[in-house]
Coordinates of C-alpha atoms and ligand atoms in Angstrom, one line a residue:
M1 CA -26.8 -25.7 18.5
H2 CA -26.8 -27.9 15.4
Q3 CA -29.5 -27.7 12.8
D4 CA -29.9 -29.2 9.3
T5 CA -31.8 -27.2 6.7
D6 CA -32.1 -26.9 3.0
V7 CA -30.7 -23.4 2.6
V8 CA -28.8 -20.9 4.8
V9 CA -29.4 -17.3 3.8
I10 CA -27.0 -14.7 5.0
G11 CA -28.1 -11.1 5.6
A12 CA -31.3 -9.2 6.2
G13 CA -30.9 -6.4 3.7
F14 CA -32.6 -6.2 0.3
S15 CA -30.9 -9.4 -0.8
G16 CA -31.5 -11.6 2.2
L17 CA -35.1 -10.6 2.7
Y18 CA -36.1 -11.4 -0.8
A19 CA -34.0 -14.6 -0.9
L20 CA -35.8 -15.8 2.3
H21 CA -39.2 -14.9 0.9
T22 CA -38.6 -16.6 -2.4
L23 CA -37.1 -19.8 -1.0
R24 CA -39.4 -20.3 1.9
D25 CA -42.7 -18.8 0.7
R26 CA -42.6 -19.5 -3.0
M27 CA -40.5 -22.7 -3.2
G28 CA -41.4 -24.3 0.1
L29 CA -37.9 -24.9 1.3
D30 CA -36.6 -25.0 4.8
V31 CA -34.5 -21.9 5.3
V32 CA -32.4 -20.6 8.2
A33 CA -31.4 -17.0 7.8
C34 CA -28.6 -15.3 9.8
E35 CA -28.0 -11.6 10.3
A36 CA -25.3 -10.0 12.4
A37 CA -27.4 -7.0 13.3
P38 CA -30.2 -7.2 15.8
D39 CA -32.9 -6.5 13.2
V40 CA -33.5 -6.2 9.4
G41 CA -32.2 -3.5 7.1
G42 CA -28.7 -4.4 6.1
T43 CA -26.9 -1.3 4.9
W44 CA -29.9 0.8 5.9
Y45 CA -29.8 -0.6 9.4
W46 CA -26.2 0.5 9.9
N47 CA -25.7 3.6 7.9
R48 CA -27.8 6.0 9.9
Y49 CA -25.4 9.0 9.8
P50 CA -26.9 12.5 9.4
G51 CA -27.8 13.1 5.7
A52 CA -28.0 9.4 4.8
R53 CA -30.5 8.8 2.0
C54 CA -30.6 7.0 -1.3
D55 CA -29.7 8.8 -4.5
I56 CA -31.7 6.8 -7.0
E57 CA -35.3 7.9 -7.0
S58 CA -37.2 5.9 -4.3
I59 CA -40.0 4.9 -6.7
H60 CA -37.2 3.0 -8.5
Y61 CA -35.0 2.2 -5.5
S62 CA -37.4 -0.4 -4.1
Y63 CA -38.6 -3.9 -4.7
S64 CA -40.6 -4.7 -7.8
F65 CA -41.5 -8.3 -7.2
D66 CA -44.9 -7.8 -5.8
E67 CA -47.3 -5.4 -7.5
Q68 CA -49.4 -5.1 -4.3
L69 CA -46.3 -4.1 -2.3
Q70 CA -45.3 -1.4 -4.8
Q71 CA -48.9 -0.1 -4.9
E72 CA -49.4 0.1 -1.2
W73 CA -46.1 1.8 -0.2
T74 CA -45.8 5.5 -0.8
W75 CA -42.5 7.4 -0.4
S76 CA -42.7 10.8 1.1
E77 CA -39.6 12.2 -0.7
R78 CA -38.1 11.9 -4.2
Y79 CA -35.1 10.3 -2.5
A80 CA -36.0 8.7 0.8
A81 CA -33.9 9.3 3.9
Q82 CA -32.4 6.3 5.8
P83 CA -35.2 6.1 8.4
E84 CA -37.8 5.8 5.7
I85 CA -35.9 3.2 3.8
L86 CA -35.4 1.3 7.0
A87 CA -39.2 1.6 7.7
Y88 CA -39.8 0.2 4.2
L89 CA -37.6 -2.8 4.8
N90 CA -39.3 -3.3 8.2
H91 CA -42.7 -3.2 6.4
V92 CA -41.5 -5.8 3.9
A93 CA -40.3 -8.0 6.8
D94 CA -43.7 -7.7 8.5
R95 CA -45.7 -8.1 5.4
Y96 CA -44.1 -11.4 4.5
D97 CA -43.5 -12.5 8.1
L98 CA -39.8 -12.8 7.5
R99 CA -38.4 -12.1 11.0
R100 CA -39.4 -15.5 12.2
G101 CA -36.9 -17.0 9.6
Y102 CA -34.0 -15.1 11.1
R103 CA -31.4 -15.6 13.8
F104 CA -30.5 -12.0 14.5
G105 CA -27.3 -11.0 16.3
T106 CA -25.7 -14.0 14.5
R107 CA -22.6 -13.5 12.3
V108 CA -21.4 -16.2 10.0
T109 CA -17.8 -16.9 10.8
S110 CA -17.1 -20.2 9.0
M111 CA -18.6 -22.1 6.0
V112 CA -17.0 -25.4 5.1
W113 CA -18.0 -27.7 2.3
D114 CA -18.1 -31.5 2.9
D115 CA -17.4 -33.5 -0.3
D116 CA -18.9 -36.6 1.3
T117 CA -22.2 -35.3 2.3
D118 CA -22.4 -32.5 -0.3
R119 CA -23.4 -30.0 2.3
W120 CA -22.1 -26.8 3.8
T121 CA -21.5 -26.5 7.5
V122 CA -22.1 -22.9 8.5
G123 CA -20.6 -21.8 11.8
T124 CA -21.6 -18.6 13.6
D125 CA -20.2 -16.3 16.3
T126 CA -23.0 -17.5 18.6
G127 CA -21.7 -21.1 18.4
D128 CA -24.4 -22.4 16.1
A129 CA -23.5 -25.0 13.4
I130 CA -26.0 -25.3 10.6
T131 CA -25.7 -27.8 7.8
A132 CA -27.3 -27.0 4.5
R133 CA -27.4 -28.1 1.0
F134 CA -27.3 -24.5 -0.4
V135 CA -26.0 -21.2 0.9
I136 CA -27.1 -17.8 -0.4
S137 CA -24.9 -14.9 0.7
G138 CA -26.6 -11.5 0.8
G139 CA -23.7 -10.1 2.8
G140 CA -23.5 -6.9 0.7
N141 CA -20.9 -5.2 -1.4
V142 CA -20.2 -2.1 0.7
S143 CA -20.8 -3.6 4.1
I144 CA -17.4 -4.2 5.6
P145 CA -15.5 -1.1 6.6
K146 CA -12.0 -0.4 5.4
Q147 CA -9.3 -0.5 8.1
P148 CA -7.8 2.9 8.9
E149 CA -4.5 3.6 7.2
F150 CA -3.3 5.8 10.1
S151 CA -2.4 4.7 13.6
G152 CA -3.5 5.9 17.0
L153 CA -7.3 5.8 16.6
E154 CA -7.6 4.0 20.0
T155 CA -5.7 6.8 21.7
F156 CA -8.2 9.5 20.8
A157 CA -9.8 10.9 24.0
G158 CA -13.1 11.8 22.4
P159 CA -15.7 9.6 20.6
V160 CA -15.0 8.2 17.2
Y161 CA -18.1 7.7 15.0
A162 CA -18.1 5.9 11.7
T163 CA -20.7 6.6 9.1
H164 CA -21.2 2.9 8.5
A165 CA -22.0 2.3 12.2
W166 CA -23.5 5.6 13.4
P167 CA -24.9 5.4 16.9
H168 CA -28.6 4.8 17.2
E169 CA -28.9 7.6 19.6
D170 CA -27.7 10.5 17.5
P171 CA -24.8 12.1 19.3
D172 CA -25.0 15.7 20.5
L173 CA -22.4 17.6 18.5
A174 CA -23.4 21.1 19.7
G175 CA -20.3 23.3 20.4
K176 CA -17.9 20.4 19.6
R177 CA -14.8 20.6 17.3
V178 CA -15.5 17.8 14.9
G179 CA -13.2 16.3 12.3
V180 CA -14.5 14.3 9.3
I181 CA -12.1 12.1 7.4
G182 CA -13.3 11.1 3.9
T183 CA -15.2 12.8 1.1
G184 CA -16.9 9.9 -0.7
A185 CA -20.6 9.6 -1.0
S186 CA -21.0 9.1 2.7
G187 CA -18.8 12.0 3.7
I188 CA -20.4 14.3 1.1
Q189 CA -23.9 13.5 2.5
A190 CA -22.9 13.8 6.2
I191 CA -20.6 16.9 6.1
P192 CA -23.3 19.6 5.5
K193 CA -25.5 18.1 8.2
I194 CA -22.6 17.8 10.7
A195 CA -21.5 21.4 10.0
E196 CA -25.0 22.6 10.9
R197 CA -24.9 20.8 14.2
C198 CA -21.3 21.2 15.6
G199 CA -19.2 24.1 16.9
H200 CA -16.4 23.8 14.3
L201 CA -15.8 21.3 11.5
T202 CA -12.5 20.3 10.0
V203 CA -12.8 18.2 6.8
F204 CA -9.8 16.1 5.9
Q205 CA -9.9 15.6 2.1
R206 CA -7.6 13.3 0.3
T207 CA -9.1 13.1 -3.2
P208 CA -11.7 15.7 -4.2
N209 CA -14.7 14.0 -5.9
F210 CA -17.0 15.2 -8.6
A211 CA -20.3 15.6 -6.7
T212 CA -23.4 16.8 -8.5
P213 CA -26.8 18.0 -7.1
L214 CA -29.3 15.5 -5.8
R215 CA -32.2 18.0 -5.7
N216 CA -34.3 16.1 -3.2
R217 CA -37.9 17.3 -2.7
P218 CA -41.2 16.0 -1.4
A219 CA -42.6 13.3 -3.6
D220 CA -44.9 14.8 -6.3
P221 CA -48.3 13.0 -5.9
D222 CA -49.0 13.3 -9.7
E223 CA -45.6 11.7 -10.6
V224 CA -46.2 9.0 -8.0
A225 CA -49.7 8.3 -9.4
A226 CA -48.4 8.2 -13.0
V227 CA -45.7 5.6 -12.0
K228 CA -48.1 3.5 -9.9
K229 CA -50.6 3.4 -12.8
D230 CA -48.0 1.7 -15.0
Y231 CA -45.6 0.3 -12.4
P232 CA -44.8 -3.0 -14.3
E233 CA -44.0 -1.1 -17.5
V234 CA -41.9 1.4 -15.5
R235 CA -39.9 -1.5 -14.0
A236 CA -39.5 -3.1 -17.4
A237 CA -38.1 0.2 -18.8
S238 CA -35.8 0.4 -15.7
R239 CA -34.4 -3.0 -16.4
N240 CA -33.7 -2.0 -20.0
S241 CA -31.9 1.1 -19.0
F242 CA -28.2 1.4 -18.3
L243 CA -28.4 2.1 -14.5
G244 CA -31.7 0.3 -14.0
V245 CA -33.5 3.6 -13.9
P246 CA -35.5 4.9 -16.9
Y247 CA -33.6 8.1 -17.5
P248 CA -34.1 9.9 -20.9
A249 CA -31.8 8.5 -23.6
P250 CA -28.6 10.5 -24.0
A251 CA -27.4 12.1 -27.2
P252 CA -24.6 10.0 -28.7
S253 CA -21.6 12.2 -28.3
A254 CA -20.5 15.2 -26.3
L255 CA -17.8 15.9 -28.9
E256 CA -20.2 16.0 -31.8
A257 CA -22.5 18.5 -30.0
S258 CA -22.0 22.2 -30.2
P259 CA -20.8 24.0 -27.0
E260 CA -24.3 25.5 -26.7
E261 CA -26.0 22.1 -26.9
R262 CA -23.6 20.6 -24.4
R263 CA -24.2 23.4 -22.0
R264 CA -27.9 23.1 -22.5
R265 CA -27.9 19.4 -21.7
Y266 CA -25.6 19.7 -18.7
D267 CA -27.6 22.6 -17.3
E268 CA -30.9 20.7 -17.7
Q269 CA -29.6 17.7 -15.9
W270 CA -27.7 19.7 -13.3
D271 CA -31.0 21.5 -12.5
N272 CA -33.0 18.3 -12.5
G273 CA -30.6 16.5 -10.1
G274 CA -29.6 12.9 -9.8
F275 CA -27.7 10.5 -12.1
G276 CA -29.2 12.0 -15.3
I277 CA -26.1 14.3 -15.4
M278 CA -24.0 11.2 -16.3
L279 CA -26.5 9.1 -18.1
A280 CA -29.1 11.3 -19.8
T281 CA -26.6 13.8 -21.4
F282 CA -24.1 12.1 -23.7
G283 CA -23.5 8.5 -24.3
D284 CA -19.7 8.8 -24.7
L285 CA -18.8 10.4 -21.3
L286 CA -17.6 7.2 -19.7
F287 CA -15.8 5.9 -22.9
D288 CA -14.0 8.9 -24.3
K289 CA -11.6 11.0 -22.2
D290 CA -12.1 14.1 -24.4
A291 CA -15.9 13.8 -24.1
N292 CA -15.5 13.2 -20.3
D293 CA -13.3 16.4 -20.1
T294 CA -16.3 18.5 -21.1
I295 CA -18.5 17.3 -18.2
A296 CA -15.5 17.4 -15.8
E297 CA -14.8 21.0 -16.7
Y298 CA -18.5 21.9 -16.5
T299 CA -18.6 20.5 -13.0
R300 CA -15.5 22.3 -11.9
E301 CA -17.0 25.6 -13.2
R302 CA -20.1 24.9 -11.2
I303 CA -18.1 24.2 -8.1
R304 CA -16.1 27.5 -8.5
E305 CA -19.4 29.4 -8.8
R306 CA -20.6 28.0 -5.4
V307 CA -17.5 28.3 -3.3
T308 CA -16.6 31.9 -2.3
D309 CA -12.9 31.4 -1.6
P310 CA -11.2 30.6 -4.9
A311 CA -8.4 28.7 -3.1
V312 CA -10.9 26.5 -1.4
A313 CA -12.8 26.0 -4.6
E314 CA -9.6 24.8 -6.3
L315 CA -9.0 22.3 -3.5
L316 CA -12.5 21.0 -4.1
C317 CA -12.0 20.6 -7.9
P318 CA -11.0 17.1 -8.9
D319 CA -8.2 16.9 -11.4
D320 CA -6.8 13.3 -11.1
H321 CA -9.7 11.2 -12.5
A322 CA -12.4 11.2 -15.1
F323 CA -15.9 12.3 -14.1
G324 CA -18.1 9.3 -13.0
T325 CA -15.2 6.8 -12.8
K326 CA -15.3 7.0 -9.0
R327 CA -18.9 6.4 -7.8
L328 CA -20.5 9.8 -8.4
P329 CA -21.7 11.2 -5.0
M330 CA -24.9 13.3 -5.1
E331 CA -24.8 16.4 -2.9
T332 CA -27.1 18.8 -1.1
E333 CA -25.5 22.1 -0.1
Y334 CA -22.2 20.4 0.0
Y335 CA -20.1 23.0 -1.7
E336 CA -21.8 25.9 0.2
T337 CA -20.8 24.2 3.5
Y338 CA -17.2 25.4 2.8
N339 CA -18.4 29.1 2.8
R340 CA -19.1 28.8 6.5
D341 CA -16.7 30.5 8.9
D342 CA -16.8 27.4 11.1
V343 CA -15.8 24.9 8.4
E344 CA -12.2 24.3 7.4
L345 CA -11.0 22.1 4.5
V346 CA -7.7 20.4 5.0
P347 CA -6.1 18.7 2.0
V348 CA -4.3 15.5 3.0
K349 CA -3.1 14.0 -0.3
R350 CA 0.4 15.4 -0.3
N351 CA 0.6 15.8 3.5
P352 CA -1.3 12.7 4.7
I353 CA -2.8 12.0 8.1
E354 CA 0.0 10.3 10.0
E355 CA -1.6 9.7 13.3
V356 CA -4.6 10.2 15.5
T357 CA -3.5 11.4 18.9
A358 CA -5.4 11.9 22.2
T359 CA -6.3 15.4 21.2
G360 CA -6.8 15.2 17.4
V361 CA -5.2 14.5 14.1
R362 CA -1.5 15.0 13.2
L363 CA -0.4 15.2 9.6
A364 CA 2.9 14.0 8.1
D365 CA 4.5 17.5 8.3
G366 CA 3.6 17.7 12.0
T367 CA 0.6 20.0 11.7
S368 CA -2.0 19.1 14.4
Y369 CA -5.7 19.7 14.5
E370 CA -7.4 19.8 17.9
L371 CA -10.7 17.9 17.9
D372 CA -13.4 16.7 20.4
V373 CA -15.0 14.2 18.0
L374 CA -13.8 12.3 15.0
V375 CA -15.9 11.0 12.2
L376 CA -14.7 8.3 9.8
A377 CA -16.2 8.2 6.4
T378 CA -13.3 6.3 4.9
G379 CA -15.1 3.7 2.9
F380 CA -15.4 -0.1 2.5
D381 CA -13.6 -3.3 1.6
A382 CA -16.0 -3.5 -1.3
F383 CA -17.2 -6.5 -3.2
T384 CA -15.0 -9.1 -1.5
G385 CA -14.9 -7.9 2.1
A386 CA -18.0 -9.6 3.4
L387 CA -17.2 -13.0 1.7
T388 CA -13.6 -13.1 2.6
R389 CA -14.5 -12.7 6.3
M390 CA -16.8 -15.7 6.4
G391 CA -14.1 -18.3 6.5
I392 CA -15.3 -20.0 3.4
V393 CA -13.6 -23.4 2.6
G394 CA -14.8 -25.2 -0.5
R395 CA -14.0 -28.5 -2.3
G396 CA -10.8 -30.2 -1.2
G397 CA -10.3 -27.9 1.8
V398 CA -9.5 -24.9 -0.5
S399 CA -10.3 -21.5 1.0
L400 CA -12.1 -18.8 -1.0
N401 CA -9.5 -16.3 0.2
D402 CA -6.7 -18.3 -1.5
V403 CA -8.7 -18.7 -4.7
W404 CA -9.3 -14.9 -4.7
A405 CA -5.8 -13.9 -3.6
A406 CA -5.1 -12.2 -6.9
G407 CA -8.6 -10.8 -7.2
P408 CA -12.1 -12.4 -7.2
V409 CA -13.1 -14.8 -9.9
S410 CA -16.6 -15.9 -10.5
Y411 CA -19.1 -16.8 -13.2
L412 CA -21.8 -14.2 -13.7
G413 CA -20.9 -12.9 -10.3
L414 CA -23.1 -15.7 -9.0
M415 CA -20.8 -18.6 -8.2
T416 CA -17.2 -19.6 -8.0
H417 CA -15.6 -22.8 -9.2
G418 CA -14.7 -25.1 -6.3
F419 CA -17.5 -23.7 -4.1
P420 CA -20.6 -25.7 -5.1
N421 CA -24.1 -24.6 -4.2
L422 CA -22.9 -21.3 -2.8
F423 CA -24.6 -18.3 -4.5
T424 CA -23.3 -14.8 -4.0
I425 CA -26.0 -12.2 -4.5
T426 CA -24.5 -9.4 -6.6
G427 CA -21.1 -10.9 -5.9
P428 CA -17.9 -9.7 -7.6
G429 CA -18.3 -9.9 -11.3
A430 CA -22.1 -9.2 -11.3
A431 CA -23.9 -6.2 -12.6
V432 CA -24.1 -4.1 -9.5
A433 CA -22.8 -0.7 -8.5
L434 CA -23.8 0.5 -12.0
Y435 CA -27.2 -1.1 -11.7
N436 CA -29.9 0.2 -9.3
N437 CA -29.3 -2.1 -6.3
P438 CA -32.8 -3.4 -5.5
L439 CA -33.4 -4.5 -9.1
A440 CA -29.9 -5.9 -9.4
I441 CA -30.6 -7.9 -6.2
E442 CA -34.0 -9.1 -7.4
D443 CA -32.5 -10.3 -10.7
H444 CA -29.7 -12.1 -8.9
V445 CA -31.9 -13.7 -6.2
E446 CA -34.2 -14.9 -9.0
L447 CA -31.2 -16.3 -10.9
A448 CA -29.9 -18.1 -7.8
T449 CA -33.3 -19.4 -6.7
R450 CA -34.1 -20.5 -10.2
A451 CA -30.8 -22.5 -10.2
I452 CA -31.8 -24.1 -6.9
G453 CA -35.2 -25.0 -8.4
Y454 CA -33.6 -26.4 -11.5
M455 CA -31.3 -28.6 -9.5
I456 CA -34.1 -29.9 -7.3
E457 CA -36.3 -30.6 -10.3
N458 CA -33.6 -32.4 -12.1
G459 CA -32.2 -34.3 -9.2
H460 CA -28.8 -32.6 -9.3
R461 CA -26.8 -32.8 -6.1
T462 CA -24.3 -30.0 -6.8
M463 CA -23.8 -27.1 -9.2
E464 CA -20.7 -25.0 -9.8
P465 CA -19.2 -23.1 -12.6
E466 CA -16.7 -24.7 -15.0
D467 CA -13.3 -23.2 -14.8
A468 CA -13.4 -22.3 -18.5
A469 CA -16.7 -20.5 -18.1
Q470 CA -15.3 -18.6 -15.2
A471 CA -12.2 -17.6 -17.2
A472 CA -14.3 -16.5 -20.1
W473 CA -16.4 -14.4 -17.8
R474 CA -13.2 -12.7 -16.4
E475 CA -12.2 -11.9 -20.0
E476 CA -15.7 -10.4 -20.7
L477 CA -15.5 -8.3 -17.5
N478 CA -12.0 -7.0 -18.5
A479 CA -12.9 -6.4 -22.1
R480 CA -16.0 -4.4 -21.1
A481 CA -14.3 -2.4 -18.4
H482 CA -11.2 -1.6 -20.6
A483 CA -13.5 -0.2 -23.3
T484 CA -14.4 2.5 -20.7
L485 CA -12.5 5.0 -18.6
F486 CA -13.2 3.1 -15.3
P487 CA -9.9 1.1 -15.1
Q488 CA -7.9 4.3 -15.4
T489 CA -9.1 5.5 -12.0
D490 CA -8.1 4.1 -8.6
S491 CA -11.5 3.5 -7.0
W492 CA -13.3 0.9 -5.0
Y493 CA -14.8 -0.3 -8.3
M494 CA -11.3 -1.6 -9.0
G495 CA -10.4 -2.6 -5.4
A496 CA -7.9 0.2 -5.4
N497 CA -9.1 2.0 -2.3
I498 CA -7.4 -0.6 0.0
P499 CA -3.6 -0.7 0.2
G500 CA -2.4 -4.1 -1.0
K501 CA -5.8 -5.3 -2.4
P502 CA -5.4 -6.6 -6.0
K503 CA -6.4 -4.0 -8.5
V504 CA -8.8 -5.8 -10.8
V505 CA -12.2 -5.1 -12.4
M506 CA -14.6 -6.0 -9.6
M507 CA -18.0 -5.7 -11.4
Y508 CA -19.7 -6.0 -14.8
V509 CA -19.3 -2.6 -16.5
G510 CA -22.2 -2.5 -18.9
A511 CA -25.9 -2.0 -19.2
A512 CA -28.3 -3.9 -16.9
A513 CA -30.1 -5.2 -19.9
E514 CA -26.9 -6.7 -21.4
Y515 CA -26.1 -8.5 -18.2
R516 CA -29.6 -9.8 -18.0
A517 CA -29.4 -11.0 -21.6
S518 CA -26.2 -12.9 -20.8
C519 CA -27.7 -14.6 -17.8
A520 CA -30.9 -15.4 -19.8
E521 CA -28.8 -17.0 -22.6
V522 CA -26.9 -19.2 -20.0
V523 CA -30.2 -20.4 -18.5
D524 CA -31.9 -21.0 -21.9
D525 CA -28.8 -23.0 -23.0
G526 CA -29.3 -25.4 -20.1
W527 CA -27.2 -23.4 -17.6
R528 CA -24.3 -23.3 -20.0
G529 CA -20.9 -23.1 -18.2
F530 CA -22.2 -24.8 -15.0
A531 CA -21.3 -28.3 -14.1
F532 CA -23.9 -30.5 -12.3
E533 CA -23.5 -33.7 -10.4
H534 CA -26.5 -36.0 -10.1
A535 CA -28.1 -36.6 -6.8
K536 CA -28.5 -39.8 -4.9
A537 CA -30.9 -38.0 -2.6
S538 CA -32.9 -34.9 -3.2
V539 CA -34.1 -32.2 -0.8
Ligands
NAP1 P1 -15.7 5.9 -0.4 O1 -16.4 6.4 -1.6 O2 -14.7 4.8 -0.6 O3 -15.0 7.2 0.2 C1 -14.0 7.1 1.2 C2 -13.4 8.4 1.4 O4 -12.4 8.3 2.5 C3 -12.6 8.9 0.2 O5 -12.7 10.3 0.1 C4 -11.2 8.5 0.6 O6 -10.2 9.2 -0.1 C5 -11.2 8.8 2.1 N1 -10.1 8.1 2.8 C6 -9.9 6.8 2.9 N2 -8.8 6.5 3.6 C7 -8.3 7.7 3.9 C8 -7.1 8.2 4.6 N3 -6.3 7.3 5.1 N4 -6.9 9.5 4.7 C9 -7.7 10.4 4.1 N5 -8.8 10.0 3.5 C10 -9.1 8.7 3.3 O7 -16.6 5.5 0.8 P2 -18.1 6.0 1.1 O8 -18.2 7.5 1.0 O9 -18.5 5.3 2.3 O10 -19.0 5.4 -0.1 C11 -18.9 4.0 -0.5 C12 -20.0 3.6 -1.4 O11 -21.2 3.4 -0.6 C13 -20.4 4.7 -2.4 O12 -19.6 4.8 -3.4 C14 -21.8 4.2 -2.7 O13 -21.8 3.2 -3.6 C15 -22.3 3.8 -1.3 N6 -23.0 4.9 -0.7 C16 -24.2 5.2 -1.2 C17 -24.9 6.3 -0.7 C18 -26.3 6.6 -1.3 O14 -26.9 5.8 -2.0 N7 -26.7 7.7 -1.2 C19 -24.4 7.0 0.3 C20 -23.2 6.7 0.8 C21 -22.5 5.6 0.3 P3 -9.5 8.7 -1.5 O15 -10.6 8.9 -2.5 O16 -8.3 9.5 -1.7 O17 -9.3 7.2 -1.3

């Protein structure tokens, strides 16, 4: 089926839903939205593994664009679980009648720019071809799973479940011997819940992570009322805070504080739970290795207190990266799980998983583990995975995959030279990952849709970044990141979790407010760094 439209929106997660609402309902444009899943939710549609919940407080991890919406929705817990977040996104879809804009079960598989017509032709796995003047991708940053590094998965006799695509009907694990591979944020949330349900759990851990307490609890009605009373002010404070959450300001330096003061601050935030441990304690933790060592050692001490077997505790203590330089997972009873008789921790760094067999997992030294069920929590092809699988071909027949072969390039994380009128919401090079996602997404959707509005008003046919602006943005990303400890760690922030993927700075490492200020300057300066071509025809 062929259709011509003003804008194609990809995805029905936080990004796609808000983009569709803005373009269609506020700007009056004709929009076709495509979503691979059968319904809305994005990440929160797919990641329905036991224990899945957000780890930024729900009153902050939600849309801010409509005061009525934020007043009428009430979260039941401090950090909502996946079903409640999915219910929220369903509520948003219903409230703004967004479903009628979607083709569900429709994955974008090609996107080709036509220099003669100045339009994209978007192809899908259902055989649709949609021509559009603009495309907004909300395909997500951690949405495409990483391919397994070991062979034999297809030979395993039992079921293999992946955290990113957990079955809708929760599998019965009672009495089963379950193996979990992966101890990132997903594994760390799922492992305690799986241990409670199965007969025996084997956790295959390659790199131990620093994980700190989440401390979820029912939402406090007084706190909720206080936030709702001043929601716009709370959101403004969020947008001016490093992570997009208004945590208390940190003291400047862990090294200047006395050991007692350090301990007091770490204890306070450890007990409070959430990202305050990294952001509300000391301002130099992510910049100075000696400062970072103080929180790293504090965390290791707390792990040792909670794990009964000292040898197991040591296996769980990270020693190869700085605290917070891999995305900090938040945990609930994670460390205590290893005190159970029916849970075994198997280190696989020096003795890696070589093969999955019909009956379980075999390590390089030949040791085998017999399993009935295998769970993969092995992570994502982050930042670029969704876009490089869309078959994007820009000006002159050049593919995005070729342009990004040595690592992604973009301007503001929003657009890439040679791919006009294609907007990548929280794309590589944007403030994301270190910025509360719903707010990061709102900012970016607003930037993209404002750009589209500007083009229409001014009769511009195409818009794309200038090469020089893109190169300068790359320098800015590198300079910011290299002032911190992040590049010293192999993580998905750096593309380093995928063998062969170029290791580059994938995101804006800085405060949300600084990124927002950079974008505002660009806009105020007449979209500095973007090139426009004038239109013969307008939308
Ligand atoms: P991840 O952080 O990349 O963790 C993947 C895990 O799998 C790591 O422990 C990794 O070990 C391991 N692994 C990968 N390949 C392996 C192999 N061949 N053998 C053994 N182990 C292997 O992925 P994730 O846990 O899915 O989290 C990804 C991101 O999603 C998070 O960082 C976060 O941004 C988001 N997330 C958020 C929430 C939340 O909001 N609450 C929850 C879950 C996920 P190595 O470290 O050695 O590579």
